[in-house]
């Protein structure tokens, strides 16, 4: 169970969206920080395409935790990024860099990730890129 979460984050750091999708159930529920729940791999893939257009990110300082029954997991990490292209409703992008603590929570079903919930402090991110 921990391996699927590790595989997911390794794929993220490699920029390999297809490998990330391979870690997910077809009906994955993606709970975006301060956003709507997106259901299914197609919406997850579209979200990744948008994020990769606006941001270049690598995750470091990763710690993965899991529940005893293997049905849930969590991870804490640092998002190290560059703001590439202005995202709607956010400050203007001009290549600013940022380091942001974040966490993700997972439901695991049949060896795949069925839910991804990500949390970070948006106000902290805005402060960093607006400085």
PDB file of N, CA and C in Angstrom, residues 3 11 23 26-27 35 40 47 51-53 57 63-64 66 76 78 82 96-97 99 105 108 112:
ATOM      1  N   UNK A   3       3.721   1.386  -1.213  1.00  0.00           N
ATOM      2  CA  UNK A   3       4.433   1.406  -2.488  1.00  0.00           C
ATOM      3  C   UNK A   3       3.651   2.169  -3.547  1.00  0.00           C
ATOM      4  N   UNK A  11       6.437   9.260  -9.781  1.00  0.00           N
ATOM      5  CA  UNK A  11       5.941   9.650 -11.103  1.00  0.00           C
ATOM      6  C   UNK A  11       5.735  11.168 -11.165  1.00  0.00           C
ATOM      7  N   UNK A  23      -1.407   4.671 -11.222  1.00  0.00           N
ATOM      8  CA  UNK A  23      -1.535   4.436  -9.777  1.00  0.00           C
ATOM      9  C   UNK A  23      -2.967   4.626  -9.278  1.00  0.00           C
ATOM     10  N   UNK A  26      -9.977   4.000 -11.762  1.00  0.00           N
ATOM     11  CA  UNK A  26     -10.668   4.716 -12.847  1.00  0.00           C
ATOM     12  C   UNK A  26     -11.587   5.805 -12.312  1.00  0.00           C
ATOM     13  N   UNK A  27     -12.175   5.583 -11.123  1.00  0.00           N
ATOM     14  CA  UNK A  27     -13.129   6.534 -10.542  1.00  0.00           C
ATOM     15  C   UNK A  27     -12.496   7.397  -9.451  1.00  0.00           C
ATOM     16  N   UNK A  35     -10.550  23.780  -3.961  1.00  0.00           N
ATOM     17  CA  UNK A  35     -11.218  23.625  -5.250  1.00  0.00           C
ATOM     18  C   UNK A  35     -12.305  22.572  -5.176  1.00  0.00           C
ATOM     19  N   UNK A  40     -12.602  10.824 -11.606  1.00  0.00           N
ATOM     20  CA  UNK A  40     -12.185  10.089 -12.786  1.00  0.00           C
ATOM     21  C   UNK A  40     -10.818  10.511 -13.292  1.00  0.00           C
ATOM     22  N   UNK A  47      -6.327  18.210 -15.043  1.00  0.00           N
ATOM     23  CA  UNK A  47      -5.782  19.014 -13.953  1.00  0.00           C
ATOM     24  C   UNK A  47      -4.252  19.027 -14.028  1.00  0.00           C
ATOM     25  N   UNK A  51      -1.729  22.212 -14.451  1.00  0.00           N
ATOM     26  CA  UNK A  51      -0.693  22.491 -13.461  1.00  0.00           C
ATOM     27  C   UNK A  51       0.694  22.514 -14.111  1.00  0.00           C
ATOM     28  N   UNK A  52       0.960  21.576 -15.010  1.00  0.00           N
ATOM     29  CA  UNK A  52       2.271  21.533 -15.661  1.00  0.00           C
ATOM     30  C   UNK A  52       2.503  22.721 -16.580  1.00  0.00           C
ATOM     31  N   UNK A  53       1.428  23.331 -17.054  1.00  0.00           N
ATOM     32  CA  UNK A  53       1.542  24.529 -17.878  1.00  0.00           C
ATOM     33  C   UNK A  53       1.915  25.736 -17.020  1.00  0.00           C
ATOM     34  N   UNK A  57       7.174  21.786 -10.543  1.00  0.00           N
ATOM     35  CA  UNK A  57       7.311  21.463  -9.127  1.00  0.00           C
ATOM     36  C   UNK A  57       8.009  20.125  -8.912  1.00  0.00           C
ATOM     37  N   UNK A  63       7.663  12.237   3.639  1.00  0.00           N
ATOM     38  CA  UNK A  63       7.410  11.227   4.662  1.00  0.00           C
ATOM     39  C   UNK A  63       6.029  10.663   4.373  1.00  0.00           C
ATOM     40  N   UNK A  64       5.941   9.330   4.236  1.00  0.00           N
ATOM     41  CA  UNK A  64       4.672   8.668   3.933  1.00  0.00           C
ATOM     42  C   UNK A  64       4.243   7.863   5.152  1.00  0.00           C
ATOM     43  N   UNK A  66       0.987   5.291   6.825  1.00  0.00           N
ATOM     44  CA  UNK A  66      -0.150   4.472   6.407  1.00  0.00           C
ATOM     45  C   UNK A  66      -0.901   3.944   7.612  1.00  0.00           C
ATOM     46  N   UNK A  76       3.576  13.882   3.922  1.00  0.00           N
ATOM     47  CA  UNK A  76       3.953  15.263   4.190  1.00  0.00           C
ATOM     48  C   UNK A  76       5.228  15.527   3.415  1.00  0.00           C
ATOM     49  N   UNK A  78       7.642  18.905   1.050  1.00  0.00           N
ATOM     50  CA  UNK A  78       7.841  20.290   0.651  1.00  0.00           C
ATOM     51  C   UNK A  78       7.701  20.377  -0.861  1.00  0.00           C
ATOM     52  N   UNK A  82       8.482  26.539  -9.396  1.00  0.00           N
ATOM     53  CA  UNK A  82       8.661  27.753 -10.175  1.00  0.00           C
ATOM     54  C   UNK A  82       7.320  28.058 -10.824  1.00  0.00           C
ATOM     55  N   UNK A  96       8.794  33.240 -10.584  1.00  0.00           N
ATOM     56  CA  UNK A  96       9.061  33.214  -9.150  1.00  0.00           C
ATOM     57  C   UNK A  96       9.229  31.769  -8.663  1.00  0.00           C
ATOM     58  N   UNK A  97      10.092  31.597  -7.667  1.00  0.00           N
ATOM     59  CA  UNK A  97      10.253  30.290  -7.041  1.00  0.00           C
ATOM     60  C   UNK A  97       9.604  30.306  -5.660  1.00  0.00           C
ATOM     61  N   UNK A  99       8.845  27.573  -1.962  1.00  0.00           N
ATOM     62  CA  UNK A  99       8.971  26.326  -1.197  1.00  0.00           C
ATOM     63  C   UNK A  99       7.815  26.322  -0.212  1.00  0.00           C
ATOM     64  N   UNK A 105      -3.531  13.119   1.304  1.00  0.00           N
ATOM     65  CA  UNK A 105      -4.206  12.027   1.979  1.00  0.00           C
ATOM     66  C   UNK A 105      -4.817  11.122   0.917  1.00  0.00           C
ATOM     67  N   UNK A 108      -6.975   3.901  -0.411  1.00  0.00           N
ATOM     68  CA  UNK A 108      -6.420   2.854  -1.267  1.00  0.00           C
ATOM     69  C   UNK A 108      -7.480   1.760  -1.415  1.00  0.00           C
ATOM     70  N   UNK A 112      -4.787   0.328  -5.606  1.00  0.00           N
ATOM     71  CA  UNK A 112      -4.671   1.599  -6.342  1.00  0.00           C
ATOM     72  C   UNK A 112      -5.195   2.741  -5.471  1.00  0.00           C
TER      73      UNK A 112
END
